[in-house]
PDB file of N, CA and C in Angstrom:
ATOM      1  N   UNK D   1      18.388 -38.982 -26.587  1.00 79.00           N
ATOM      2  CA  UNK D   1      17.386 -38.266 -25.819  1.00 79.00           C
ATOM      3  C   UNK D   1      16.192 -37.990 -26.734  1.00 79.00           C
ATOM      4  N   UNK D   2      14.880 -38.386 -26.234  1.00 90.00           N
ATOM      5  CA  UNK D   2      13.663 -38.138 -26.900  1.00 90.00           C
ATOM      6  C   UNK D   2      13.577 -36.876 -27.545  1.00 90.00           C
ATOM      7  N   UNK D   3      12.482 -36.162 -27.546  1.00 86.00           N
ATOM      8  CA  UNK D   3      12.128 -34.888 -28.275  1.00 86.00           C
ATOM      9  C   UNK D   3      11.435 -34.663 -26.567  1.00 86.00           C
ATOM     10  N   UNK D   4      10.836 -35.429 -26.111  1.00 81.00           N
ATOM     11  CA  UNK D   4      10.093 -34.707 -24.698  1.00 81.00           C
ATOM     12  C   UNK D   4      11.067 -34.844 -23.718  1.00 81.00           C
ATOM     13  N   UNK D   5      11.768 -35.658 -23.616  1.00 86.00           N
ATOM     14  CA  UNK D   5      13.131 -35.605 -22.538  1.00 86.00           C
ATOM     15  C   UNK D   5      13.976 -34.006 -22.613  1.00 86.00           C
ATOM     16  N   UNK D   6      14.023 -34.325 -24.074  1.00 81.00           N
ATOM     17  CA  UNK D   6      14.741 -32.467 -24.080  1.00 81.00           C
ATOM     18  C   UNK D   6      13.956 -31.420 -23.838  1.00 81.00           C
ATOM     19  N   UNK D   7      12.800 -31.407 -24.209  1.00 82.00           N
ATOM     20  CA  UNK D   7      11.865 -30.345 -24.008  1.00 82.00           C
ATOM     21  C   UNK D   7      11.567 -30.060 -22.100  1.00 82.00           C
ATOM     22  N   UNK D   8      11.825 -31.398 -21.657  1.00 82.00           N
ATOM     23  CA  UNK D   8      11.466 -30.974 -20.102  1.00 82.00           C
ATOM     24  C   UNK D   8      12.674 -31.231 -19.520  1.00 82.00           C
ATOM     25  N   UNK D   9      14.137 -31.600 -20.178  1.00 84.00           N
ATOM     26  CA  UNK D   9      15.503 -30.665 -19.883  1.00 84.00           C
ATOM     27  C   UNK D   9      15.446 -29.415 -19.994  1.00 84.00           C
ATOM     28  N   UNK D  10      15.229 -28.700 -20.895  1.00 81.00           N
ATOM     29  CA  UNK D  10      15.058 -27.677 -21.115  1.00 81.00           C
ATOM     30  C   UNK D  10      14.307 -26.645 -20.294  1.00 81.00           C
ATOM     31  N   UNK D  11      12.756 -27.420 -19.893  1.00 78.00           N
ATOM     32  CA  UNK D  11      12.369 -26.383 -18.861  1.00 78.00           C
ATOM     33  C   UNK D  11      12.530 -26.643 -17.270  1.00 78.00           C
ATOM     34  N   UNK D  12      13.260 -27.520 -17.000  1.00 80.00           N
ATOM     35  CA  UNK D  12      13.853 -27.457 -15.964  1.00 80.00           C
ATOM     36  C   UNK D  12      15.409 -26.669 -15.457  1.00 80.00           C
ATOM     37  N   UNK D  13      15.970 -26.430 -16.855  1.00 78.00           N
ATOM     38  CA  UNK D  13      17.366 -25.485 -17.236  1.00 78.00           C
ATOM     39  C   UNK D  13      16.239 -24.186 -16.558  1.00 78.00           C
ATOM     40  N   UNK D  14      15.594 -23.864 -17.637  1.00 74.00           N
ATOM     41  CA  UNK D  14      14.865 -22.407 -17.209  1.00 74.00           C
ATOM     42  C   UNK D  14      14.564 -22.501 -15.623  1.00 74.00           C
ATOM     43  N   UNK D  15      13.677 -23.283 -15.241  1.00 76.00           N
ATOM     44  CA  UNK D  15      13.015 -23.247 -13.688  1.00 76.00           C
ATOM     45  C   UNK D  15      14.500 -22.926 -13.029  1.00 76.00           C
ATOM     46  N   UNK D  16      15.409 -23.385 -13.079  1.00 78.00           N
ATOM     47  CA  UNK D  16      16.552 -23.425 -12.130  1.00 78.00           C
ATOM     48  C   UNK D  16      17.418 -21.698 -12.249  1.00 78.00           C
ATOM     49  N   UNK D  17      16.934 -21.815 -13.889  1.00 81.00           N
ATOM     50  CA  UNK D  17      17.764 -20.450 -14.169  1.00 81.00           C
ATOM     51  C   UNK D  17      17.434 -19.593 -13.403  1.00 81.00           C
ATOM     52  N   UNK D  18      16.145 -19.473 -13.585  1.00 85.00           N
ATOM     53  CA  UNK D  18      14.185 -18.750 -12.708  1.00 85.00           C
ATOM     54  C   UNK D  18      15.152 -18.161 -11.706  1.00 85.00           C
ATOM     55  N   UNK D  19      14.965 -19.487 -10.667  1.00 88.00           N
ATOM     56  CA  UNK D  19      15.294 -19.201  -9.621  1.00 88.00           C
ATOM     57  C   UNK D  19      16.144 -18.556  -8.826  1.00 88.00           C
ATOM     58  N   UNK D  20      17.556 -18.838  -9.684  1.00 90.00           N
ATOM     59  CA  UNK D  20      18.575 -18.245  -9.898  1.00 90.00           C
ATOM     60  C   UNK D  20      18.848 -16.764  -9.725  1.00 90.00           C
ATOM     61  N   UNK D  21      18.022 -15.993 -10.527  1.00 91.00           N
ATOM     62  CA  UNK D  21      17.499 -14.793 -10.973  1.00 91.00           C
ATOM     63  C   UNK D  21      16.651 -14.329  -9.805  1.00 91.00           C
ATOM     64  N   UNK D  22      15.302 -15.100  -9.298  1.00 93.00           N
ATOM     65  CA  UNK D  22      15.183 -14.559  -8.263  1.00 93.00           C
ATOM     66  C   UNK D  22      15.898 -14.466  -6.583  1.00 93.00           C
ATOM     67  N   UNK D  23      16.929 -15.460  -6.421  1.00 94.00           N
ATOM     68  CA  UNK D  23      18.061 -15.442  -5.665  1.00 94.00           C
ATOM     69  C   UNK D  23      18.673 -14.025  -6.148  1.00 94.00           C
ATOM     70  N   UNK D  24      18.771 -13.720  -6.880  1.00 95.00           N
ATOM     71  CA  UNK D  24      19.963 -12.591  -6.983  1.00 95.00           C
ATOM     72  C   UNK D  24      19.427 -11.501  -6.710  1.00 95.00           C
ATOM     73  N   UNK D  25      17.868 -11.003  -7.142  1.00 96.00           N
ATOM     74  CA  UNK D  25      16.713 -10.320  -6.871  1.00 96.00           C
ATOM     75  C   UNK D  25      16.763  -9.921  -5.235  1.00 96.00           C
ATOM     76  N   UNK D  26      16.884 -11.002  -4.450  1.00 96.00           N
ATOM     77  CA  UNK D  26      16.348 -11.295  -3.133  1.00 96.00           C
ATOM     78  C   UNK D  26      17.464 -10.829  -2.285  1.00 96.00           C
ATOM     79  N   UNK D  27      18.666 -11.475  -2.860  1.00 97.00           N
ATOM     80  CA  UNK D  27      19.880 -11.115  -2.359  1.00 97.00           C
ATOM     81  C   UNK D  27      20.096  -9.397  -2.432  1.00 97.00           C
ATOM     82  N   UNK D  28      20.519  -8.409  -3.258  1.00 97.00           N
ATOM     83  CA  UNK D  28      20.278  -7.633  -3.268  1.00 97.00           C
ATOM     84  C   UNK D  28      19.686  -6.808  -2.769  1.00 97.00           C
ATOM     85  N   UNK D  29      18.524  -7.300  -2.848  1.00 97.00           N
ATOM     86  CA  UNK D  29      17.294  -6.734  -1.765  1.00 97.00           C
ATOM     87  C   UNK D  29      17.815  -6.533  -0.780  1.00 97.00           C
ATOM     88  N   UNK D  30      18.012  -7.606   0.274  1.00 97.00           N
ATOM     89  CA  UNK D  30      19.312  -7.817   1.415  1.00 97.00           C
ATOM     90  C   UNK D  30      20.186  -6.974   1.656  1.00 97.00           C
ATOM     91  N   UNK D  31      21.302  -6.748   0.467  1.00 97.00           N
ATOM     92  CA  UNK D  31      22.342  -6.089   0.560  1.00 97.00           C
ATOM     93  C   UNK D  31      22.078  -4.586   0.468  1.00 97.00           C
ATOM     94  N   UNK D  32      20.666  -3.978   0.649  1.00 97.00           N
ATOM     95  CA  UNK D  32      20.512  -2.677   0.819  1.00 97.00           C
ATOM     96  C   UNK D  32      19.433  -2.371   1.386  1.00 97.00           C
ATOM     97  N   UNK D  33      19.257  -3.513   2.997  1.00 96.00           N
ATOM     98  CA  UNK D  33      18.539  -3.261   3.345  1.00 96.00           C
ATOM     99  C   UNK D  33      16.933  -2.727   3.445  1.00 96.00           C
ATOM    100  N   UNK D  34      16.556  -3.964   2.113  1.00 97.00           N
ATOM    101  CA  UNK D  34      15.115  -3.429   1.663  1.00 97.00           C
ATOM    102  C   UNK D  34      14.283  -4.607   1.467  1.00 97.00           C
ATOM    103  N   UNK D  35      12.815  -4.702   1.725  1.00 97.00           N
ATOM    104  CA  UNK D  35      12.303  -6.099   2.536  1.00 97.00           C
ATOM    105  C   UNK D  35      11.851  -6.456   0.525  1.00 97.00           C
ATOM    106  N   UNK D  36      12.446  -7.810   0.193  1.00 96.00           N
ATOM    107  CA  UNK D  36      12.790  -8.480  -0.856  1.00 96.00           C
ATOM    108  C   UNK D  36      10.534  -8.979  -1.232  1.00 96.00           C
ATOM    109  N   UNK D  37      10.232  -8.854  -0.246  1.00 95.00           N
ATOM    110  CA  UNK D  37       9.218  -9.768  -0.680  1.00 95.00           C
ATOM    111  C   UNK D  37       8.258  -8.327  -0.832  1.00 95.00           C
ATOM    112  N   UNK D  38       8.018  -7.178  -0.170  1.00 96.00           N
ATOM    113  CA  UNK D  38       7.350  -5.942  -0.349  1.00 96.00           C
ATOM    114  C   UNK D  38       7.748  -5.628  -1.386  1.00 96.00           C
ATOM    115  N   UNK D  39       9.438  -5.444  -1.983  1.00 96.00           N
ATOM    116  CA  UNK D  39       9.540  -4.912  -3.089  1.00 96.00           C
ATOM    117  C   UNK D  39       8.541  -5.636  -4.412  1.00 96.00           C
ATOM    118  N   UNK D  40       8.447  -6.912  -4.095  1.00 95.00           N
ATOM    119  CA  UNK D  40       8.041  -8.045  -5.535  1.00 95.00           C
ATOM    120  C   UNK D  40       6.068  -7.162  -5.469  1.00 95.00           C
ATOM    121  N   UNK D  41       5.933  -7.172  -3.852  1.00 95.00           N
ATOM    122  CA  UNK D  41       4.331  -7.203  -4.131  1.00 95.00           C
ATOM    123  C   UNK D  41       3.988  -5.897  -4.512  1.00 95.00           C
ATOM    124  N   UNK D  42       4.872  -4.932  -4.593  1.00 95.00           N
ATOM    125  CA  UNK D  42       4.889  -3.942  -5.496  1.00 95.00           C
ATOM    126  C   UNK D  42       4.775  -4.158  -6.670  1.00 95.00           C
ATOM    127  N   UNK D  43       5.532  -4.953  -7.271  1.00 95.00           N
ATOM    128  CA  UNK D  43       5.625  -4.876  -8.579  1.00 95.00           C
ATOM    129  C   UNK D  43       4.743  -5.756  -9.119  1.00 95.00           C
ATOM    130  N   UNK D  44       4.115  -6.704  -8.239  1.00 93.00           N
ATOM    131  CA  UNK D  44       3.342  -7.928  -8.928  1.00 93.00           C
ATOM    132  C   UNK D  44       2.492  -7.725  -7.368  1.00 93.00           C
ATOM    133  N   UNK D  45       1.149  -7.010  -7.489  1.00 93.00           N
ATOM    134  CA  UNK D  45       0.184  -6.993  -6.306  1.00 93.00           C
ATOM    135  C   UNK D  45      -0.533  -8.530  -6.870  1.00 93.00           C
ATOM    136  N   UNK D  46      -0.498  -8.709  -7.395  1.00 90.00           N
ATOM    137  CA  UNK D  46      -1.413 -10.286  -7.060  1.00 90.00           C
ATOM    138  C   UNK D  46      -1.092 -11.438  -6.561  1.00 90.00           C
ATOM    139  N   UNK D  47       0.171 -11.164  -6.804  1.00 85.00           N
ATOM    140  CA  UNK D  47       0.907 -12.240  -6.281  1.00 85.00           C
ATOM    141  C   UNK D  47       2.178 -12.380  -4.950  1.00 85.00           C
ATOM    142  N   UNK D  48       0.994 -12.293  -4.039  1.00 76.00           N
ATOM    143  CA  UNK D  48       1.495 -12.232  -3.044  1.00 76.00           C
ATOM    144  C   UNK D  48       2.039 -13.502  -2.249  1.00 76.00           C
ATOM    145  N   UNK D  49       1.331 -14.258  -2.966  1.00 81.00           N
ATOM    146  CA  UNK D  49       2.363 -15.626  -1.882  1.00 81.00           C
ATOM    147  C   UNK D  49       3.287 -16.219  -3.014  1.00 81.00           C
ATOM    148  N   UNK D  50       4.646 -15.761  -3.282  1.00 87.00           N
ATOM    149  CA  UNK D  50       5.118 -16.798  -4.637  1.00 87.00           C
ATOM    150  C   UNK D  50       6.262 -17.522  -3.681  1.00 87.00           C
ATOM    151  N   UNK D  51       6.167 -18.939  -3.698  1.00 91.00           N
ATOM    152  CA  UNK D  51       6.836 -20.182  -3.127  1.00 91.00           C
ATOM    153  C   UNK D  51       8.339 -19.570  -3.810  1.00 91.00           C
ATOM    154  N   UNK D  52       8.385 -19.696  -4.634  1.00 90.00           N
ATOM    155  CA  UNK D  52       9.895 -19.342  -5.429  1.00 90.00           C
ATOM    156  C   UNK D  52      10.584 -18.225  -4.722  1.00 90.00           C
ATOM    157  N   UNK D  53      10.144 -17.351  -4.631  1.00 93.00           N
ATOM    158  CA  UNK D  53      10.506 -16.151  -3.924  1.00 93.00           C
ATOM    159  C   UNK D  53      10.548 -16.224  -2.503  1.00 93.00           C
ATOM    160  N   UNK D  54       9.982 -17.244  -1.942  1.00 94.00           N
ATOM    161  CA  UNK D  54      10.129 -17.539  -0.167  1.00 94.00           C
ATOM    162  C   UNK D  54      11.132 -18.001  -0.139  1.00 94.00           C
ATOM    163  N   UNK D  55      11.514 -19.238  -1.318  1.00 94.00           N
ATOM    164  CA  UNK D  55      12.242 -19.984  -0.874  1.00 94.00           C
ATOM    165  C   UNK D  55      14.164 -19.213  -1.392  1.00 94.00           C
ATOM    166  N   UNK D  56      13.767 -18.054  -2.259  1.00 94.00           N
ATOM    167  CA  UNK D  56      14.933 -17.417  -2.291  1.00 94.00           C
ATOM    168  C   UNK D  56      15.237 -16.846  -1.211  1.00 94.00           C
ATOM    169  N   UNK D  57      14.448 -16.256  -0.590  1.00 95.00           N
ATOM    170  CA  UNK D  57      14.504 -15.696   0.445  1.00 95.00           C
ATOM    171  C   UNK D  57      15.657 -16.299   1.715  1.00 95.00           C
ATOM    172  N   UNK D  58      15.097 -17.355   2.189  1.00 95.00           N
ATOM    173  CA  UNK D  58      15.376 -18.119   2.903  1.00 95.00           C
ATOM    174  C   UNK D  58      16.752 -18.400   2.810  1.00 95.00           C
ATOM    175  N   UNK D  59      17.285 -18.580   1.405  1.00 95.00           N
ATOM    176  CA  UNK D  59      18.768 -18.661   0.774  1.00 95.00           C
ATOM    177  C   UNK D  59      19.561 -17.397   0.682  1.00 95.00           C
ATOM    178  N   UNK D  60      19.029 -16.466   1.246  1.00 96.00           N
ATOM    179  CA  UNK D  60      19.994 -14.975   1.133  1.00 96.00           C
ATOM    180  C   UNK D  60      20.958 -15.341   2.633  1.00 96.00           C
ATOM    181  N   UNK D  61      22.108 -14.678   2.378  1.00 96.00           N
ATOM    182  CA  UNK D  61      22.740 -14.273   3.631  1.00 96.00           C
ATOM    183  C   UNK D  61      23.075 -12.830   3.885  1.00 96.00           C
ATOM    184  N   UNK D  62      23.138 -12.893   5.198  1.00 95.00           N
ATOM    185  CA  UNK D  62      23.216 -10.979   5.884  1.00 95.00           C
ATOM    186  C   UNK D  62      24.628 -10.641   4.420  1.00 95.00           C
ATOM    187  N   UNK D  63      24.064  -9.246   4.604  1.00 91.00           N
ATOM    188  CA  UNK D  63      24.741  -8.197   3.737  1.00 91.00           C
ATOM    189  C   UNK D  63      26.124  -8.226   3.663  1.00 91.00           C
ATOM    190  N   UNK D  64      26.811  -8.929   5.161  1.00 92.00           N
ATOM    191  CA  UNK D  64      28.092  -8.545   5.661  1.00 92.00           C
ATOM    192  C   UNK D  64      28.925  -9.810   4.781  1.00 92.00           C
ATOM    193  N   UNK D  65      28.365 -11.201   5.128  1.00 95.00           N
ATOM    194  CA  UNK D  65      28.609 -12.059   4.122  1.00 95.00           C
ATOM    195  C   UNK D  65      28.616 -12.110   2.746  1.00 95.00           C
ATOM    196  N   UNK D  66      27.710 -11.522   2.044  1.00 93.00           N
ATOM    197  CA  UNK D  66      27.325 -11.387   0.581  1.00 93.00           C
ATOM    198  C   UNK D  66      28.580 -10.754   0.126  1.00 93.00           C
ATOM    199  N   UNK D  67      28.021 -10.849  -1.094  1.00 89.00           N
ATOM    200  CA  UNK D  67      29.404  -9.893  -1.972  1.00 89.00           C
ATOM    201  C   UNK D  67      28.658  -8.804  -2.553  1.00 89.00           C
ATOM    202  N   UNK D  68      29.851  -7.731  -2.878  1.00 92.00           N
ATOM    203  CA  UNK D  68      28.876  -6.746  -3.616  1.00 92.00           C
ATOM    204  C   UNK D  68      28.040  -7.621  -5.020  1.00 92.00           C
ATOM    205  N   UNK D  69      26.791  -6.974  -4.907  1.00 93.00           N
ATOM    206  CA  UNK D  69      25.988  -7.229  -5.941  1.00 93.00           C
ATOM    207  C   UNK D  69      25.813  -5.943  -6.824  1.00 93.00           C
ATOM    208  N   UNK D  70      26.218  -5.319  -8.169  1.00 96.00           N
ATOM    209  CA  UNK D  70      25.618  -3.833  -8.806  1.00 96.00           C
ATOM    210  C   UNK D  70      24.749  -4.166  -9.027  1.00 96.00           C
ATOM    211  N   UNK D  71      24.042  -2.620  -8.878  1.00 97.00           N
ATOM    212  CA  UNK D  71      22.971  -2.631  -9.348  1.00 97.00           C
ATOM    213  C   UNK D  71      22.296  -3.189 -10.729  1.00 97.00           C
ATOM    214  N   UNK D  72      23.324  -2.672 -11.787  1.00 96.00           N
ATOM    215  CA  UNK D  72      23.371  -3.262 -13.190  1.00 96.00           C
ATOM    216  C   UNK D  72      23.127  -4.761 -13.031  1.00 96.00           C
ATOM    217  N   UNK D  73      23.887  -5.307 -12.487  1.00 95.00           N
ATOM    218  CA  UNK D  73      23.784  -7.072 -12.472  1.00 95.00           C
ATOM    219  C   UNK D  73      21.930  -7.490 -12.248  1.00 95.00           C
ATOM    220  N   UNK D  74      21.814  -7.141 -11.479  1.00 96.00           N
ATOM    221  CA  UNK D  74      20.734  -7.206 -11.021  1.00 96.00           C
ATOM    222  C   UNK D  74      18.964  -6.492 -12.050  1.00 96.00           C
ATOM    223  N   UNK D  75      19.413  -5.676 -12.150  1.00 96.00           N
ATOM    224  CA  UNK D  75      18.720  -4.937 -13.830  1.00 96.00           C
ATOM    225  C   UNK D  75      18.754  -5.927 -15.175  1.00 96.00           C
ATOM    226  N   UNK D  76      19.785  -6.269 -15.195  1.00 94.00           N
ATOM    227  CA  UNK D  76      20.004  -7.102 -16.534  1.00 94.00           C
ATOM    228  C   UNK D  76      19.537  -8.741 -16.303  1.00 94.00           C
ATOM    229  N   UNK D  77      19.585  -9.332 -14.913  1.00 93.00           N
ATOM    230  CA  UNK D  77      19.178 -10.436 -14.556  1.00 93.00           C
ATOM    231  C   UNK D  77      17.619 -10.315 -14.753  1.00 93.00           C
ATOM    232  N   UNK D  78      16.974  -8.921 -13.936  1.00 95.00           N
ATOM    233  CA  UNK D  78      15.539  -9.395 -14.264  1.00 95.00           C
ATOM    234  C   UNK D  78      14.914  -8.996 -15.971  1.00 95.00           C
ATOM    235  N   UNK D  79      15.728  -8.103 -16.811  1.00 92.00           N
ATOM    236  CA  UNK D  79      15.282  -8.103 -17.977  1.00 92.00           C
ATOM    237  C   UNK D  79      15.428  -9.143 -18.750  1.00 92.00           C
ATOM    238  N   UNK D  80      16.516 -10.171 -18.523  1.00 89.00           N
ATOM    239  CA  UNK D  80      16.409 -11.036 -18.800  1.00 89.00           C
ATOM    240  C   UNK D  80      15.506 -12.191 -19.067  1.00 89.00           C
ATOM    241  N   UNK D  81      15.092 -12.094 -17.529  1.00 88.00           N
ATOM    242  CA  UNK D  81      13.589 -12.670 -18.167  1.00 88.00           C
ATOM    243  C   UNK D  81      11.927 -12.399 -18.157  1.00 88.00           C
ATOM    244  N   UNK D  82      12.317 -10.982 -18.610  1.00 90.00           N
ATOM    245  CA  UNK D  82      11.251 -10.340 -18.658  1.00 90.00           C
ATOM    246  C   UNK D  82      10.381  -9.886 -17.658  1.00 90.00           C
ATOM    247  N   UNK D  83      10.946  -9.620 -16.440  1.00 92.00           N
ATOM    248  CA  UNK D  83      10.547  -8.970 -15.125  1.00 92.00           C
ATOM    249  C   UNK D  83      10.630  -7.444 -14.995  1.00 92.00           C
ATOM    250  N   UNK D  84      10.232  -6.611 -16.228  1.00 94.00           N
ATOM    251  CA  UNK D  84      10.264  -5.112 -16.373  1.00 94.00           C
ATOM    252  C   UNK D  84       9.630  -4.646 -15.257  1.00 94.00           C
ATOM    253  N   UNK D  85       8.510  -5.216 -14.987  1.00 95.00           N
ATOM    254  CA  UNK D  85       8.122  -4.231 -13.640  1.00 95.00           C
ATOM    255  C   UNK D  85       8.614  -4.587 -12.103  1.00 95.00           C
ATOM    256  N   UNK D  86       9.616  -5.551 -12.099  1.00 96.00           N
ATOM    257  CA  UNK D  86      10.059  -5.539 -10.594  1.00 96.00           C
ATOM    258  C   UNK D  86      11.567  -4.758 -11.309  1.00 96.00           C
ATOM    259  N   UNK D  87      11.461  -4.997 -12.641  1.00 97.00           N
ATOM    260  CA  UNK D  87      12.935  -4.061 -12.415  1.00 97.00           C
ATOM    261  C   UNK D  87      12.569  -2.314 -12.370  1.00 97.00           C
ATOM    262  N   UNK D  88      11.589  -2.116 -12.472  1.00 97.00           N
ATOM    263  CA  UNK D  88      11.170  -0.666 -12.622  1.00 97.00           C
ATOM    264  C   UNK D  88      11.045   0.008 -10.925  1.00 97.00           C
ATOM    265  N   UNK D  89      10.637  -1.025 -10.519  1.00 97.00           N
ATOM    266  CA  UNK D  89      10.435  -1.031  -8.717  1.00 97.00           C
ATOM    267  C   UNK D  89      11.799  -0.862  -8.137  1.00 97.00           C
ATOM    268  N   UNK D  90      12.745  -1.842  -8.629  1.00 97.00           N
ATOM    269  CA  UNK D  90      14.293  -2.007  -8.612  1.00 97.00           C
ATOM    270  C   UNK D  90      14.892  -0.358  -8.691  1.00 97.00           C
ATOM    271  N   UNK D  91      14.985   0.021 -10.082  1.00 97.00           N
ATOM    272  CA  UNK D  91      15.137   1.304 -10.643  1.00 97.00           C
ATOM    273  C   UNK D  91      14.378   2.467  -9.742  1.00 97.00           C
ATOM    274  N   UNK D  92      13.343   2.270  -9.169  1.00 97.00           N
ATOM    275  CA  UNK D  92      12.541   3.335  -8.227  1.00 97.00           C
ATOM    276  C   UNK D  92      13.713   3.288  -7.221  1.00 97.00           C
ATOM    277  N   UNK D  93      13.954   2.228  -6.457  1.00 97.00           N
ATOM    278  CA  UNK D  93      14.987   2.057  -5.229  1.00 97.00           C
ATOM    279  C   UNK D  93      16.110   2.559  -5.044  1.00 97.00           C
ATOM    280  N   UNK D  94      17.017   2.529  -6.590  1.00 97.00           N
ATOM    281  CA  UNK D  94      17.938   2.858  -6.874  1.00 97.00           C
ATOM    282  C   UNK D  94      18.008   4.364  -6.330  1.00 97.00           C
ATOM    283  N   UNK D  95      17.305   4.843  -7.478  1.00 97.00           N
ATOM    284  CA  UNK D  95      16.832   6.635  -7.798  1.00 97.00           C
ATOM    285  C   UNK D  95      16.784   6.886  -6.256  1.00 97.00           C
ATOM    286  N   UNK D  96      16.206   6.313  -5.420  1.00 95.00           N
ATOM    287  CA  UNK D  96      16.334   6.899  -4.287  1.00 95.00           C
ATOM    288  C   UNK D  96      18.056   7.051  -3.301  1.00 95.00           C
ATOM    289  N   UNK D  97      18.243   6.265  -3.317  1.00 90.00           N
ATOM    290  CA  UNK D  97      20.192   6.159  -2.960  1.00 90.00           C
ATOM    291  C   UNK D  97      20.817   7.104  -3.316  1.00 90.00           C
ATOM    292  N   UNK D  98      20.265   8.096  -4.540  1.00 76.00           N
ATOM    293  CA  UNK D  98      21.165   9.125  -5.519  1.00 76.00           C
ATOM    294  C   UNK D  98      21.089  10.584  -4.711  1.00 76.00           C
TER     295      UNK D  98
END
């Protein structure tokens, strides 16, 4: 494998991971009844149309199907990759449940 074959293995590992992460984001969202795409434009007002995030969307199933998701899981997925302020939005949501 080249040096650029791996390099765009590599960021296609990430894009998928990405996505991944925002699936779980979205899902969640779902599983407590809270609209997945308002929460993001909270946390990111500029970016209001993100394709990635529609298309997680689209891939959630009702709450009843899902499995529990913790909250933690979900915290540590977006610090992961550096999504502090939808996890802070996340963490606002939480605080409210308490």
């Amino acid at each position: 494998m080249s040096r650029k074959e791996l390099e765009e293995q590599i960021i296609r590992n990430y894009q998928e991971d990405e996505q991944m992460m925002i699936l779980v984001f979205a899902q969640w969202c779902v599983n407590h009844d809270l609209d997945p795409a308002a929460l993001y434009l909270r946390a990111y007002p500029d970016q209001a149309a993100n394709p990635s995030l529609q298309q997680a969307i689209e891939l959630t199933v009702s709450k009843d199907e899902a499995g529990e998701l913790p909250d933690e899981t979900v915290l540590n997925v977006l610090s992961l990759y550096g999504n502090e302020e939808l996890a802070f939005v996340v963490t606002e949501e939480i605080a409210k449940r308490a």
